[in-house]
PDB file of C-alpha atoms in Angstrom:
ATOM      1  CA  PRO A   1      16.310 -11.197  10.274  1.00  0.00           C
ATOM      2  CA  GLU A   2      14.010  -8.393  11.418  1.00  0.00           C
ATOM      3  CA  ASN A   3      11.356 -10.561  13.072  1.00  0.00           C
ATOM      4  CA  PRO A   4      12.083 -11.437  16.661  1.00  0.00           C
ATOM      5  CA  ASN A   5      10.363 -14.854  16.184  1.00  0.00           C
ATOM      6  CA  HIS A   6      12.604 -15.845  13.261  1.00  0.00           C
ATOM      7  CA  PRO A   7      13.997 -19.402  13.779  1.00  0.00           C
ATOM      8  CA  LEU A   8      17.549 -18.028  13.719  1.00  0.00           C
ATOM      9  CA  TYR A   9      16.871 -16.201  17.000  1.00  0.00           C
ATOM     10  CA  VAL A  10      14.529 -18.681  18.597  1.00  0.00           C
ATOM     11  CA  GLU A  11      16.585 -21.811  17.900  1.00  0.00           C
ATOM     12  CA  THR A  12      20.158 -20.506  17.759  1.00  0.00           C
ATOM     13  CA  THR A  13      21.209 -17.013  18.895  1.00  0.00           C
ATOM     14  CA  ASP A  14      18.804 -16.451  21.819  1.00  0.00           C
ATOM     15  CA  PRO A  15      19.672 -19.780  23.625  1.00  0.00           C
ATOM     16  CA  LEU A  16      23.423 -18.957  23.152  1.00  0.00           C
ATOM     17  CA  THR A  17      22.935 -15.481  24.498  1.00  0.00           C
ATOM     18  CA  GLU A  18      21.058 -16.733  27.503  1.00  0.00           C
ATOM     19  CA  ALA A  19      23.831 -19.244  28.233  1.00  0.00           C
ATOM     20  CA  GLY A  20      26.361 -16.469  28.112  1.00  0.00           C
ATOM     21  CA  LYS A  21      28.056 -17.872  24.949  1.00  0.00           C
ATOM     22  CA  LEU A  22      26.992 -15.031  22.666  1.00  0.00           C
ATOM     23  CA  TYR A  23      27.165 -11.273  23.284  1.00  0.00           C
ATOM     24  CA  TYR A  24      24.259  -9.147  21.881  1.00  0.00           C
ATOM     25  CA  LEU A  25      25.138  -5.490  21.212  1.00  0.00           C
ATOM     26  CA  HIS A  26      22.285  -3.342  20.428  1.00  0.00           C
ATOM     27  CA  LEU A  27      22.972  -0.396  17.967  1.00  0.00           C
ATOM     28  CA  VAL A  28      20.559   2.181  16.578  1.00  0.00           C
ATOM     29  CA  MET A  29      20.761   3.944  13.238  1.00  0.00           C
ATOM     30  CA  ASP A  30      22.284   7.028  14.751  1.00  0.00           C
ATOM     31  CA  ASP A  31      25.373   4.876  15.821  1.00  0.00           C
ATOM     32  CA  ASN A  32      26.264   4.365  12.134  1.00  0.00           C
ATOM     33  CA  PRO A  33      29.383   6.584  11.505  1.00  0.00           C
ATOM     34  CA  ALA A  34      29.014   6.156   7.763  1.00  0.00           C
ATOM     35  CA  LEU A  35      25.692   8.113   7.644  1.00  0.00           C
ATOM     36  CA  SER A  36      25.698  11.933   7.479  1.00  0.00           C
ATOM     37  CA  GLU A  37      22.985  13.880   9.499  1.00  0.00           C
ATOM     38  CA  GLU A  38      21.268  14.631   6.276  1.00  0.00           C
ATOM     39  CA  ALA A  39      21.084  10.866   5.361  1.00  0.00           C
ATOM     40  CA  LYS A  40      19.880   9.984   8.833  1.00  0.00           C
ATOM     41  CA  ASN A  41      17.094  12.650   8.631  1.00  0.00           C
ATOM     42  CA  ARG A  42      16.195  11.418   5.208  1.00  0.00           C
ATOM     43  CA  ILE A  43      15.845   7.797   6.439  1.00  0.00           C
ATOM     44  CA  LYS A  44      13.840   8.895   9.550  1.00  0.00           C
ATOM     45  CA  SER A  45      11.505  10.790   7.429  1.00  0.00           C
ATOM     46  CA  GLN A  46      10.636   7.596   5.458  1.00  0.00           C
ATOM     47  CA  TRP A  47       9.610   5.561   8.482  1.00  0.00           C
ATOM     48  CA  PRO A  48       6.975   7.305  10.797  1.00  0.00           C
ATOM     49  CA  VAL A  49       7.200   6.858  14.500  1.00  0.00           C
ATOM     50  CA  GLY A  50       5.037   3.908  15.671  1.00  0.00           C
ATOM     51  CA  SER A  51       5.551   1.878  12.514  1.00  0.00           C
ATOM     52  CA  VAL A  52       7.276  -1.434  12.746  1.00  0.00           C
ATOM     53  CA  TYR A  53       9.838  -0.087  10.166  1.00  0.00           C
ATOM     54  CA  HIS A  54      10.828   2.834  12.459  1.00  0.00           C
ATOM     55  CA  LYS A  55      11.331   0.408  15.293  1.00  0.00           C
ATOM     56  CA  ARG A  56      13.482  -1.820  13.090  1.00  0.00           C
ATOM     57  CA  TYR A  57      15.325   0.522  10.761  1.00  0.00           C
ATOM     58  CA  VAL A  58      15.761   3.554  13.105  1.00  0.00           C
ATOM     59  CA  LEU A  59      15.686   2.190  16.634  1.00  0.00           C
ATOM     60  CA  GLY A  60      17.391  -1.154  15.621  1.00  0.00           C
ATOM     61  CA  LEU A  61      14.895  -3.223  17.439  1.00  0.00           C
ATOM     62  CA  ARG A  62      13.796  -6.799  16.714  1.00  0.00           C
ATOM     63  CA  ALA A  63      10.262  -5.623  16.547  1.00  0.00           C
ATOM     64  CA  ALA A  64       7.314  -7.849  15.853  1.00  0.00           C
ATOM     65  CA  ALA A  65       4.829  -6.594  13.244  1.00  0.00           C
ATOM     66  CA  GLU A  66       1.617  -6.420  15.293  1.00  0.00           C
ATOM     67  CA  GLY A  67      -1.475  -4.318  15.521  1.00  0.00           C
ATOM     68  CA  ARG A  68      -2.294  -1.951  12.644  1.00  0.00           C
ATOM     69  CA  VAL A  69      -0.008  -2.071   9.614  1.00  0.00           C
ATOM     70  CA  PHE A  70      -0.221   1.722   9.293  1.00  0.00           C
ATOM     71  CA  PRO A  71      -0.593   2.747  12.965  1.00  0.00           C
ATOM     72  CA  PHE A  72       0.299   6.362  12.119  1.00  0.00           C
ATOM     73  CA  PHE A  73      -2.429   6.812   9.573  1.00  0.00           C
ATOM     74  CA  ASP A  74      -5.314   9.113  10.704  1.00  0.00           C
ATOM     75  CA  GLU A  75      -8.347  10.015   8.635  1.00  0.00           C
ATOM     76  CA  ASP A  76      -8.576  13.372  10.280  1.00  0.00           C
ATOM     77  CA  PRO A  77      -7.518  15.918   7.563  1.00  0.00           C
ATOM     78  CA  ALA A  78      -5.452  17.668  10.279  1.00  0.00           C
ATOM     79  CA  ALA A  79      -3.078  14.670  10.182  1.00  0.00           C
ATOM     80  CA  GLY A  80      -2.313  15.366   6.468  1.00  0.00           C
ATOM     81  CA  TYR A  81      -3.082  11.973   4.965  1.00  0.00           C
ATOM     82  CA  VAL A  82      -6.726  12.742   3.931  1.00  0.00           C
ATOM     83  CA  VAL A  83      -7.643  15.936   2.062  1.00  0.00           C
ATOM     84  CA  ASN A  84     -10.930  17.751   1.767  1.00  0.00           C
ATOM     85  CA  SER A  85     -10.117  19.102  -1.687  1.00  0.00           C
ATOM     86  CA  LEU A  86      -8.286  18.005  -4.792  1.00  0.00           C
ATOM     87  CA  PRO A  87      -5.891  19.944  -7.061  1.00  0.00           C
ATOM     88  CA  ASP A  88      -7.467  21.376 -10.349  1.00  0.00           C
ATOM     89  CA  HIS A  89      -4.890  19.713 -12.586  1.00  0.00           C
ATOM     90  CA  PHE A  90      -3.165  16.371 -12.801  1.00  0.00           C
ATOM     91  CA  THR A  91      -0.242  15.473 -15.007  1.00  0.00           C
ATOM     92  CA  MET A  92      -0.603  11.667 -14.808  1.00  0.00           C
ATOM     93  CA  TYR A  93      -3.107   9.058 -13.771  1.00  0.00           C
ATOM     94  CA  LEU A  94      -2.953   5.485 -12.455  1.00  0.00           C
ATOM     95  CA  ALA A  95      -5.851   3.081 -11.971  1.00  0.00           C
ATOM     96  CA  GLY A  96      -5.549   0.015  -9.743  1.00  0.00           C
ATOM     97  CA  ILE A  97      -7.782  -2.983  -9.384  1.00  0.00           C
ATOM     98  CA  ASP A  98      -7.989  -5.768  -6.791  1.00  0.00           C
ATOM     99  CA  TYR A  99     -10.157  -8.156  -8.591  1.00  0.00           C
ATOM    100  CA  GLY A 100     -12.749 -10.345  -6.789  1.00  0.00           C
ATOM    101  CA  ILE A 101     -15.747 -12.416  -7.529  1.00  0.00           C
ATOM    102  CA  SER A 102     -16.864 -13.834  -4.214  1.00  0.00           C
ATOM    103  CA  ASN A 103     -14.319 -11.503  -2.565  1.00  0.00           C
ATOM    104  CA  PRO A 104     -14.735  -7.702  -2.942  1.00  0.00           C
ATOM    105  CA  PHE A 105     -13.753  -6.009  -6.088  1.00  0.00           C
ATOM    106  CA  VAL A 106     -11.921  -2.787  -5.556  1.00  0.00           C
ATOM    107  CA  ALA A 107     -10.673  -0.098  -8.030  1.00  0.00           C
ATOM    108  CA  GLN A 108      -9.035   3.221  -7.379  1.00  0.00           C
ATOM    109  CA  LEU A 109      -8.099   6.199  -9.570  1.00  0.00           C
ATOM    110  CA  TRP A 110      -4.982   8.253  -8.604  1.00  0.00           C
ATOM    111  CA  GLY A 111      -3.626  11.486 -10.109  1.00  0.00           C
ATOM    112  CA  LEU A 112      -0.218  13.112  -9.847  1.00  0.00           C
ATOM    113  CA  SER A 113      -0.091  16.875  -9.092  1.00  0.00           C
ATOM    114  CA  GLY A 114       2.733  18.955  -7.824  1.00  0.00           C
ATOM    115  CA  GLY A 115       4.829  15.778  -7.017  1.00  0.00           C
ATOM    116  CA  VAL A 116       2.002  14.255  -4.863  1.00  0.00           C
ATOM    117  CA  TRP A 117      -0.262  11.350  -5.726  1.00  0.00           C
ATOM    118  CA  TYR A 118      -3.912  11.828  -4.817  1.00  0.00           C
ATOM    119  CA  CYS A 119      -6.627   9.092  -4.610  1.00  0.00           C
ATOM    120  CA  ILE A 120      -9.347  10.895  -6.583  1.00  0.00           C
ATOM    121  CA  LYS A 121     -11.979   8.185  -6.649  1.00  0.00           C
ATOM    122  CA  ASP A 122     -12.599   4.587  -5.617  1.00  0.00           C
ATOM    123  CA  PHE A 123     -15.164   1.863  -6.150  1.00  0.00           C
ATOM    124  CA  GLU A 124     -15.866  -1.233  -4.277  1.00  0.00           C
ATOM    125  CA  TRP A 125     -18.363  -4.019  -4.884  1.00  0.00           C
ATOM    126  CA  ASP A 126     -18.773  -6.590  -2.122  1.00  0.00           C
ATOM    127  CA  SER A 127     -20.970  -9.287  -3.735  1.00  0.00           C
ATOM    128  CA  LEU A 128     -21.801 -10.992  -0.374  1.00  0.00           C
ATOM    129  CA  LYS A 129     -22.915  -7.722   1.190  1.00  0.00           C
ATOM    130  CA  ARG A 130     -24.899  -6.631  -1.916  1.00  0.00           C
ATOM    131  CA  GLN A 131     -26.334 -10.108  -2.433  1.00  0.00           C
ATOM    132  CA  LYS A 132     -25.429  -9.821  -6.168  1.00  0.00           C
ATOM    133  CA  GLN A 133     -22.542 -11.077  -8.065  1.00  0.00           C
ATOM    134  CA  LYS A 134     -21.447  -8.877 -11.012  1.00  0.00           C
ATOM    135  CA  THR A 135     -20.016 -10.095 -14.323  1.00  0.00           C
ATOM    136  CA  ASN A 136     -16.779  -8.902 -15.825  1.00  0.00           C
ATOM    137  CA  PRO A 137     -18.651  -6.712 -18.492  1.00  0.00           C
ATOM    138  CA  GLU A 138     -20.432  -5.084 -15.533  1.00  0.00           C
ATOM    139  CA  TYR A 139     -17.114  -4.365 -13.881  1.00  0.00           C
ATOM    140  CA  ILE A 140     -15.796  -2.961 -17.034  1.00  0.00           C
ATOM    141  CA  GLU A 141     -18.603  -0.437 -17.165  1.00  0.00           C
ATOM    142  CA  ASP A 142     -17.965   0.458 -13.500  1.00  0.00           C
ATOM    143  CA  LEU A 143     -14.205   1.016 -14.425  1.00  0.00           C
ATOM    144  CA  ALA A 144     -15.196   3.214 -17.358  1.00  0.00           C
ATOM    145  CA  ARG A 145     -17.290   5.399 -15.011  1.00  0.00           C
ATOM    146  CA  LEU A 146     -14.288   5.627 -12.657  1.00  0.00           C
ATOM    147  CA  CYS A 147     -12.143   7.152 -15.425  1.00  0.00           C
ATOM    148  CA  TYR A 148     -13.866  10.545 -15.228  1.00  0.00           C
ATOM    149  CA  VAL A 149     -12.480  13.611 -13.458  1.00  0.00           C
ATOM    150  CA  GLY A 150     -15.381  15.982 -13.326  1.00  0.00           C
ATOM    151  CA  ASP A 151     -17.061  15.733 -16.637  1.00  0.00           C
ATOM    152  CA  ARG A 152     -13.807  14.823 -18.538  1.00  0.00           C
ATOM    153  CA  ARG A 153     -12.858  11.363 -19.493  1.00  0.00           C
ATOM    154  CA  ILE A 154      -9.253  10.579 -18.740  1.00  0.00           C
ATOM    155  CA  ALA A 155      -6.931   7.654 -19.757  1.00  0.00           C
ATOM    156  CA  PRO A 156      -4.777   6.290 -17.011  1.00  0.00           C
ATOM    157  CA  ASP A 157      -1.145   5.853 -17.937  1.00  0.00           C
ATOM    158  CA  GLN A 158      -1.498   2.229 -16.482  1.00  0.00           C
ATOM    159  CA  VAL A 159      -4.411   0.164 -15.237  1.00  0.00           C
ATOM    160  CA  LEU A 160      -2.705  -2.205 -12.687  1.00  0.00           C
ATOM    161  CA  ILE A 161      -4.252  -5.583 -12.088  1.00  0.00           C
ATOM    162  CA  PRO A 162      -2.986  -8.601 -10.240  1.00  0.00           C
ATOM    163  CA  PRO A 163      -0.972 -10.785 -12.503  1.00  0.00           C
ATOM    164  CA  GLU A 164      -2.932 -13.812 -11.465  1.00  0.00           C
ATOM    165  CA  GLU A 165      -5.970 -12.404 -13.373  1.00  0.00           C
ATOM    166  CA  PRO A 166      -4.820 -12.548 -17.063  1.00  0.00           C
ATOM    167  CA  GLY A 167      -8.290 -13.335 -18.221  1.00  0.00           C
ATOM    168  CA  PHE A 168      -9.773 -10.031 -16.938  1.00  0.00           C
ATOM    169  CA  GLN A 169      -6.671  -8.222 -18.113  1.00  0.00           C
ATOM    170  CA  ARG A 170      -7.392  -9.443 -21.633  1.00  0.00           C
ATOM    171  CA  GLU A 171     -10.930  -8.266 -21.478  1.00  0.00           C
ATOM    172  CA  LEU A 172      -9.866  -4.773 -20.483  1.00  0.00           C
ATOM    173  CA  ILE A 173      -7.354  -4.644 -23.383  1.00  0.00           C
ATOM    174  CA  GLN A 174     -10.067  -5.717 -25.747  1.00  0.00           C
ATOM    175  CA  CYS A 175     -13.001  -3.816 -24.387  1.00  0.00           C
ATOM    176  CA  ALA A 176     -14.874  -0.880 -25.958  1.00  0.00           C
ATOM    177  CA  TYR A 177     -13.182   1.656 -23.715  1.00  0.00           C
ATOM    178  CA  PRO A 178      -9.782   2.852 -24.988  1.00  0.00           C
ATOM    179  CA  GLU A 179      -8.912   4.385 -21.560  1.00  0.00           C
ATOM    180  CA  LEU A 180      -8.860   0.974 -20.078  1.00  0.00           C
ATOM    181  CA  HIS A 181      -6.616  -0.589 -22.737  1.00  0.00           C
ATOM    182  CA  ARG A 182      -3.411   0.020 -20.915  1.00  0.00           C
ATOM    183  CA  ALA A 183      -3.915  -2.860 -18.464  1.00  0.00           C
ATOM    184  CA  ARG A 184      -0.740  -4.121 -16.980  1.00  0.00           C
ATOM    185  CA  ASP A 185       0.373  -6.626 -14.316  1.00  0.00           C
ATOM    186  CA  ALA A 186       0.620  -4.964 -10.910  1.00  0.00           C
ATOM    187  CA  ASP A 187       3.813  -5.406  -8.978  1.00  0.00           C
ATOM    188  CA  ASN A 188       2.425  -7.802  -6.231  1.00  0.00           C
ATOM    189  CA  ALA A 189       5.445  -7.773  -3.991  1.00  0.00           C
ATOM    190  CA  ILE A 190       3.716  -7.750  -0.514  1.00  0.00           C
ATOM    191  CA  LEU A 191       6.245  -6.526   2.056  1.00  0.00           C
ATOM    192  CA  PRO A 192       8.144  -4.119  -0.402  1.00  0.00           C
ATOM    193  CA  GLY A 193       4.592  -2.684  -1.298  1.00  0.00           C
ATOM    194  CA  ILE A 194       3.760  -2.155   2.409  1.00  0.00           C
ATOM    195  CA  GLU A 195       7.186  -0.387   2.855  1.00  0.00           C
ATOM    196  CA  ASP A 196       6.510   1.704  -0.210  1.00  0.00           C
ATOM    197  CA  LEU A 197       3.100   2.830   1.102  1.00  0.00           C
ATOM    198  CA  THR A 198       4.653   3.652   4.484  1.00  0.00           C
ATOM    199  CA  THR A 199       7.312   5.743   2.949  1.00  0.00           C
ATOM    200  CA  LEU A 200       4.854   7.618   0.438  1.00  0.00           C
ATOM    201  CA  LEU A 201       2.495   8.419   3.238  1.00  0.00           C
ATOM    202  CA  SER A 202       5.169   9.485   5.634  1.00  0.00           C
ATOM    203  CA  LEU A 203       6.767  11.765   3.070  1.00  0.00           C
ATOM    204  CA  GLY A 204       3.449  13.386   2.158  1.00  0.00           C
ATOM    205  CA  LYS A 205       3.470  11.884  -1.356  1.00  0.00           C
ATOM    206  CA  PHE A 206       0.303   9.940  -1.121  1.00  0.00           C
ATOM    207  CA  LYS A 207      -2.939  11.631  -0.070  1.00  0.00           C
ATOM    208  CA  ILE A 208      -6.591  10.334  -0.156  1.00  0.00           C
ATOM    209  CA  PHE A 209      -9.575  12.466  -0.952  1.00  0.00           C
ATOM    210  CA  HIS A 210     -12.057  12.263   1.951  1.00  0.00           C
ATOM    211  CA  LYS A 211     -14.794  10.760  -0.215  1.00  0.00           C
ATOM    212  CA  CYS A 212     -12.647   7.678  -0.959  1.00  0.00           C
ATOM    213  CA  GLU A 213     -14.195   5.741   1.905  1.00  0.00           C
ATOM    214  CA  SER A 214     -13.009   2.233   0.707  1.00  0.00           C
ATOM    215  CA  THR A 215      -9.372   3.401   0.342  1.00  0.00           C
ATOM    216  CA  ILE A 216      -9.384   5.095   3.779  1.00  0.00           C
ATOM    217  CA  TYR A 217     -10.976   2.062   5.451  1.00  0.00           C
ATOM    218  CA  GLY A 218      -8.278  -0.168   4.019  1.00  0.00           C
ATOM    219  CA  LEU A 219      -5.382   1.866   5.195  1.00  0.00           C
ATOM    220  CA  SER A 220      -6.959   2.487   8.701  1.00  0.00           C
ATOM    221  CA  ASN A 221      -7.940  -1.031   9.394  1.00  0.00           C
ATOM    222  CA  LEU A 222      -5.329  -3.413   7.906  1.00  0.00           C
ATOM    223  CA  LEU A 223      -3.760  -5.652  10.667  1.00  0.00           C
ATOM    224  CA  TRP A 224      -0.737  -7.671  10.993  1.00  0.00           C
ATOM    225  CA  ASP A 225      -1.432 -11.458  11.260  1.00  0.00           C
ATOM    226  CA  GLU A 226      -0.524 -12.585  14.749  1.00  0.00           C
ATOM    227  CA  LYS A 227      -0.322 -16.236  13.888  1.00  0.00           C
ATOM    228  CA  LYS A 228       2.112 -15.568  11.097  1.00  0.00           C
ATOM    229  CA  GLN A 229       4.262 -13.509  13.495  1.00  0.00           C
ATOM    230  CA  LYS A 230       4.569 -16.425  15.862  1.00  0.00           C
ATOM    231  CA  GLN A 231       6.125 -18.286  12.933  1.00  0.00           C
ATOM    232  CA  GLY A 232       8.579 -15.383  12.284  1.00  0.00           C
ATOM    233  CA  ILE A 233       6.706 -14.300   9.177  1.00  0.00           C
ATOM    234  CA  ASP A 234       5.606 -10.748   8.473  1.00  0.00           C
ATOM    235  CA  MET A 235       2.076 -10.904   6.786  1.00  0.00           C
ATOM    236  CA  PHE A 236      -1.191  -8.965   7.184  1.00  0.00           C
ATOM    237  CA  LEU A 237      -4.496 -10.507   7.895  1.00  0.00           C
ATOM    238  CA  LYS A 238      -6.499 -11.578   4.837  1.00  0.00           C
ATOM    239  CA  GLY A 239     -10.197 -11.739   4.845  1.00  0.00           C
ATOM    240  CA  GLY A 240     -13.305 -12.064   2.750  1.00  0.00           C
ATOM    241  CA  SER A 241     -16.410  -9.832   2.696  1.00  0.00           C
ATOM    242  CA  GLY A 242     -15.926  -6.578   4.640  1.00  0.00           C
ATOM    243  CA  ALA A 243     -12.072  -7.008   5.144  1.00  0.00           C
ATOM    244  CA  PRO A 244      -9.768  -4.089   4.680  1.00  0.00           C
ATOM    245  CA  ASP A 245      -7.013  -6.066   2.810  1.00  0.00           C
ATOM    246  CA  HIS A 246      -8.748  -5.788  -0.597  1.00  0.00           C
ATOM    247  CA  ALA A 247      -8.577  -1.954  -0.692  1.00  0.00           C
ATOM    248  CA  ALA A 248      -5.191  -1.944   0.833  1.00  0.00           C
ATOM    249  CA  ASP A 249      -3.928  -4.347  -1.869  1.00  0.00           C
ATOM    250  CA  CYS A 250      -5.235  -1.980  -4.485  1.00  0.00           C
ATOM    251  CA  SER A 251      -3.404   0.958  -2.782  1.00  0.00           C
ATOM    252  CA  ARG A 252      -0.232  -1.286  -2.631  1.00  0.00           C
ATOM    253  CA  TYR A 253      -0.363  -1.973  -6.347  1.00  0.00           C
ATOM    254  CA  ILE A 254      -0.636   1.803  -7.011  1.00  0.00           C
ATOM    255  CA  GLY A 255       2.101   2.609  -4.417  1.00  0.00           C
ATOM    256  CA  ARG A 256       4.704   0.445  -6.075  1.00  0.00           C
ATOM    257  CA  ARG A 257       4.199   2.094  -9.409  1.00  0.00           C
ATOM    258  CA  ALA A 258       3.709   5.644  -7.955  1.00  0.00           C
ATOM    259  CA  LYS A 259       6.969   5.457  -6.059  1.00  0.00           C
ATOM    260  CA  HIS A 260       8.840   4.347  -9.188  1.00  0.00           C
ATOM    261  CA  VAL A 261       7.431   7.326 -11.107  1.00  0.00           C
ATOM    262  CA  LEU A 262       8.455   9.789  -8.369  1.00  0.00           C
ATOM    263  CA  ALA A 263      11.891   8.287  -8.161  1.00  0.00           C
ATOM    264  CA  ARG A 264      12.377   8.518 -11.923  1.00  0.00           C
ATOM    265  CA  MET A 265      11.350  12.214 -11.637  1.00  0.00           C
ATOM    266  CA  GLY A 266      13.855  12.800  -8.834  1.00  0.00           C
ATOM    267  CA  LEU A 267      11.091  13.571  -6.324  1.00  0.00           C
ATOM    268  CA  ILE A 268      11.817  10.971  -3.797  1.00  0.00           C
TER     269      ILE A 268
END
């Protein structure tokens, strides 16, 4: 287990080690003789320094997931994660939705150019902050407006929506906007999704346009849940109005699919 608070450690191996009945040998990734230098460098490039995954997979530590989920992420364009301009041409588009009624509703439009995914536009409606709750038809109108790049209407290859929202997915498939008809279940695997986002950002394959404030806020402010850590569980903090997890979830849905596309193209 990777979490230092896992019951296996707390209840079994740690007491045995302290009693001198079990020997703990700490190895790091570089100690693995089966890995070539090229393989080691490739693995290191996937896990940025400071992330819990670098501590675990590279340094071989039983590291707790605490603080920011993406501690390396910096909205300063000099860091490379946020860009001030977008490419002129995209070969594929993905749209993601984190559906909410009382919780915020978040949508993002991403485009693929030169082997890199760019967050082109985003939309967030926080009904508690705005003091107005929107209907599904109103959200569909918002999504239709999202599907424009400049003055050109585009059709995302997939519109990813949480699988627990089949009703809204049906409404998208049946709505008056053909560009929204490719609604699909998002891959909602939480920890693999966080790992994918970490890898994509670290490899320079995931970049956010500086006007996508909701997306930047989600990646900058998502925190690990300290209470869950004490139980040996990796999980980020979930919240309601104003919380960063809604935008981060939307990015996570996109990341799962985006990484699959890049892998299929041999670009990752």
